[in-house]
Amino acid sequence: MSQQLQPPLRLRKGIAVTTTEYGGVLLDEKDGTYWQLNECGTLVVTAISEGRSPADAVERLLAEYDVERAEAEADVAELTDQLVKARIVVRGGAR
């Protein structure tokens, strides 16, 4: 399914995002689990937390880093899939 046809992504309720000098940290406030992200991962999660699409995150990566579009698209797709599987990010109206 193309990203344009997928429902929008959002952080699951109870997930806090904090940026650090080296990237970012996601904290599940319910169970205390946390995940560390590099700068690029933090950029993607920040875009999602702002209500932006994965395509917007790709554009931000292209503007900030020397990366090919195909690589940025693949990396964003892989990260968002991992975040959905970990139930950090949900699609559409899911909780």
mmCIF file of C-alpha atoms in Angstrom:
data_model
loop_
_atom_site.group_PDB
_atom_site.id
_atom_site.type_symbol
_atom_site.label_atom_id
_atom_site.label_comp_id
_atom_site.label_asym_id
_atom_site.label_seq_id
_atom_site.Cartn_x
_atom_site.Cartn_y
_atom_site.Cartn_z
ATOM 1 C CA MET A 1 0.000 0.000 0.000
ATOM 2 C CA SER A 2 1.446 3.379 -0.907
ATOM 3 C CA GLN A 3 2.076 5.851 1.901
ATOM 4 C CA GLN A 4 -0.523 8.165 0.390
ATOM 5 C CA LEU A 5 -3.265 5.555 0.880
ATOM 6 C CA GLN A 6 -2.256 4.541 4.412
ATOM 7 C CA PRO A 7 -4.091 6.042 7.366
ATOM 8 C CA PRO A 8 -2.175 8.760 9.214
ATOM 9 C CA LEU A 9 0.257 7.784 11.966
ATOM 10 C CA ARG A 10 0.330 9.121 15.498
ATOM 11 C CA LEU A 11 2.126 8.335 18.724
ATOM 12 C CA ARG A 12 0.168 6.048 21.017
ATOM 13 C CA LYS A 13 -1.251 7.714 24.103
ATOM 14 C CA GLY A 14 1.272 7.615 26.939
ATOM 15 C CA ILE A 15 4.411 7.802 24.781
ATOM 16 C CA ALA A 16 6.666 10.735 25.643
ATOM 17 C CA VAL A 17 9.389 12.020 23.301
ATOM 18 C CA THR A 18 12.485 13.776 24.573
ATOM 19 C CA THR A 19 15.314 15.030 22.407
ATOM 20 C CA THR A 20 18.892 14.671 23.581
ATOM 21 C CA GLU A 21 22.296 15.752 22.355
ATOM 22 C CA TYR A 22 22.595 12.461 20.454
ATOM 23 C CA GLY A 23 19.059 11.965 19.150
ATOM 24 C CA GLY A 24 16.035 11.190 21.233
ATOM 25 C CA VAL A 25 14.341 8.916 23.712
ATOM 26 C CA LEU A 26 10.816 7.530 23.657
ATOM 27 C CA LEU A 27 9.315 6.607 27.023
ATOM 28 C CA ASP A 28 6.229 4.493 27.575
ATOM 29 C CA GLU A 29 4.855 6.268 30.623
ATOM 30 C CA LYS A 30 2.656 3.265 31.461
ATOM 31 C CA ASP A 31 5.327 0.592 31.890
ATOM 32 C CA GLY A 32 8.590 2.569 31.884
ATOM 33 C CA THR A 33 9.958 0.994 28.705
ATOM 34 C CA TYR A 34 12.163 3.317 26.692
ATOM 35 C CA TRP A 35 13.781 3.369 23.267
ATOM 36 C CA GLN A 36 16.776 5.378 22.109
ATOM 37 C CA LEU A 37 16.748 6.958 18.663
ATOM 38 C CA ASN A 38 19.530 8.440 16.582
ATOM 39 C CA GLU A 39 19.101 11.914 15.072
ATOM 40 C CA CYS A 40 17.333 10.636 11.956
ATOM 41 C CA GLY A 41 14.949 8.457 13.969
ATOM 42 C CA THR A 42 14.188 11.410 16.214
ATOM 43 C CA LEU A 43 13.414 13.533 13.159
ATOM 44 C CA VAL A 44 10.923 10.902 11.951
ATOM 45 C CA VAL A 45 9.239 10.514 15.351
ATOM 46 C CA THR A 46 9.063 14.278 15.789
ATOM 47 C CA ALA A 47 7.350 14.603 12.414
ATOM 48 C CA ILE A 48 4.802 11.940 13.416
ATOM 49 C CA SER A 49 4.206 13.590 16.803
ATOM 50 C CA GLU A 50 3.504 16.865 14.955
ATOM 51 C CA GLY A 51 0.856 15.126 12.826
ATOM 52 C CA ARG A 52 3.034 15.020 9.730
ATOM 53 C CA SER A 53 3.191 12.112 7.297
ATOM 54 C CA PRO A 54 6.101 9.744 6.651
ATOM 55 C CA ALA A 55 6.488 11.536 3.293
ATOM 56 C CA ASP A 56 7.052 14.792 5.216
ATOM 57 C CA ALA A 57 9.692 13.029 7.304
ATOM 58 C CA VAL A 58 11.425 11.913 4.099
ATOM 59 C CA GLU A 59 11.490 15.510 2.863
ATOM 60 C CA ARG A 60 12.985 16.667 6.173
ATOM 61 C CA LEU A 61 15.684 13.998 5.962
ATOM 62 C CA LEU A 62 16.538 15.061 2.420
ATOM 63 C CA ALA A 63 16.794 18.705 3.508
ATOM 64 C CA GLU A 64 19.006 17.961 6.525
ATOM 65 C CA TYR A 65 21.236 15.084 5.403
ATOM 66 C CA ASP A 66 23.194 14.009 2.353
ATOM 67 C CA VAL A 67 21.061 10.974 1.536
ATOM 68 C CA GLU A 68 19.429 9.627 -1.610
ATOM 69 C CA ARG A 69 15.621 9.762 -1.782
ATOM 70 C CA ALA A 70 15.277 5.976 -2.165
ATOM 71 C CA GLU A 71 17.385 5.381 0.957
ATOM 72 C CA ALA A 72 15.455 7.974 2.983
ATOM 73 C CA GLU A 73 12.124 6.483 1.891
ATOM 74 C CA ALA A 74 13.260 2.952 2.773
ATOM 75 C CA ASP A 75 14.622 4.033 6.153
ATOM 76 C CA VAL A 76 11.447 5.936 7.079
ATOM 77 C CA ALA A 77 9.256 3.019 5.992
ATOM 78 C CA GLU A 78 11.343 0.549 7.998
ATOM 79 C CA LEU A 79 11.343 2.715 11.130
ATOM 80 C CA THR A 80 7.614 3.448 10.980
ATOM 81 C CA ASP A 81 6.894 -0.271 10.498
ATOM 82 C CA GLN A 82 9.029 -1.086 13.554
ATOM 83 C CA LEU A 83 7.290 1.612 15.596
ATOM 84 C CA VAL A 84 3.857 0.273 14.607
ATOM 85 C CA LYS A 85 4.879 -3.315 15.467
ATOM 86 C CA ALA A 86 6.173 -2.110 18.854
ATOM 87 C CA ARG A 87 2.840 -0.286 19.358
ATOM 88 C CA ILE A 88 4.616 3.035 19.866
ATOM 89 C CA VAL A 89 2.907 4.469 16.802
ATOM 90 C CA VAL A 90 -0.641 3.685 15.744
ATOM 91 C CA ARG A 91 -2.398 4.140 12.440
ATOM 92 C CA GLY A 92 -5.461 6.331 12.112
ATOM 93 C CA GLY A 93 -7.942 6.162 14.954
ATOM 94 C CA ALA A 94 -6.424 3.118 16.686
ATOM 95 C CA ARG A 95 -5.459 3.426 20.349
#
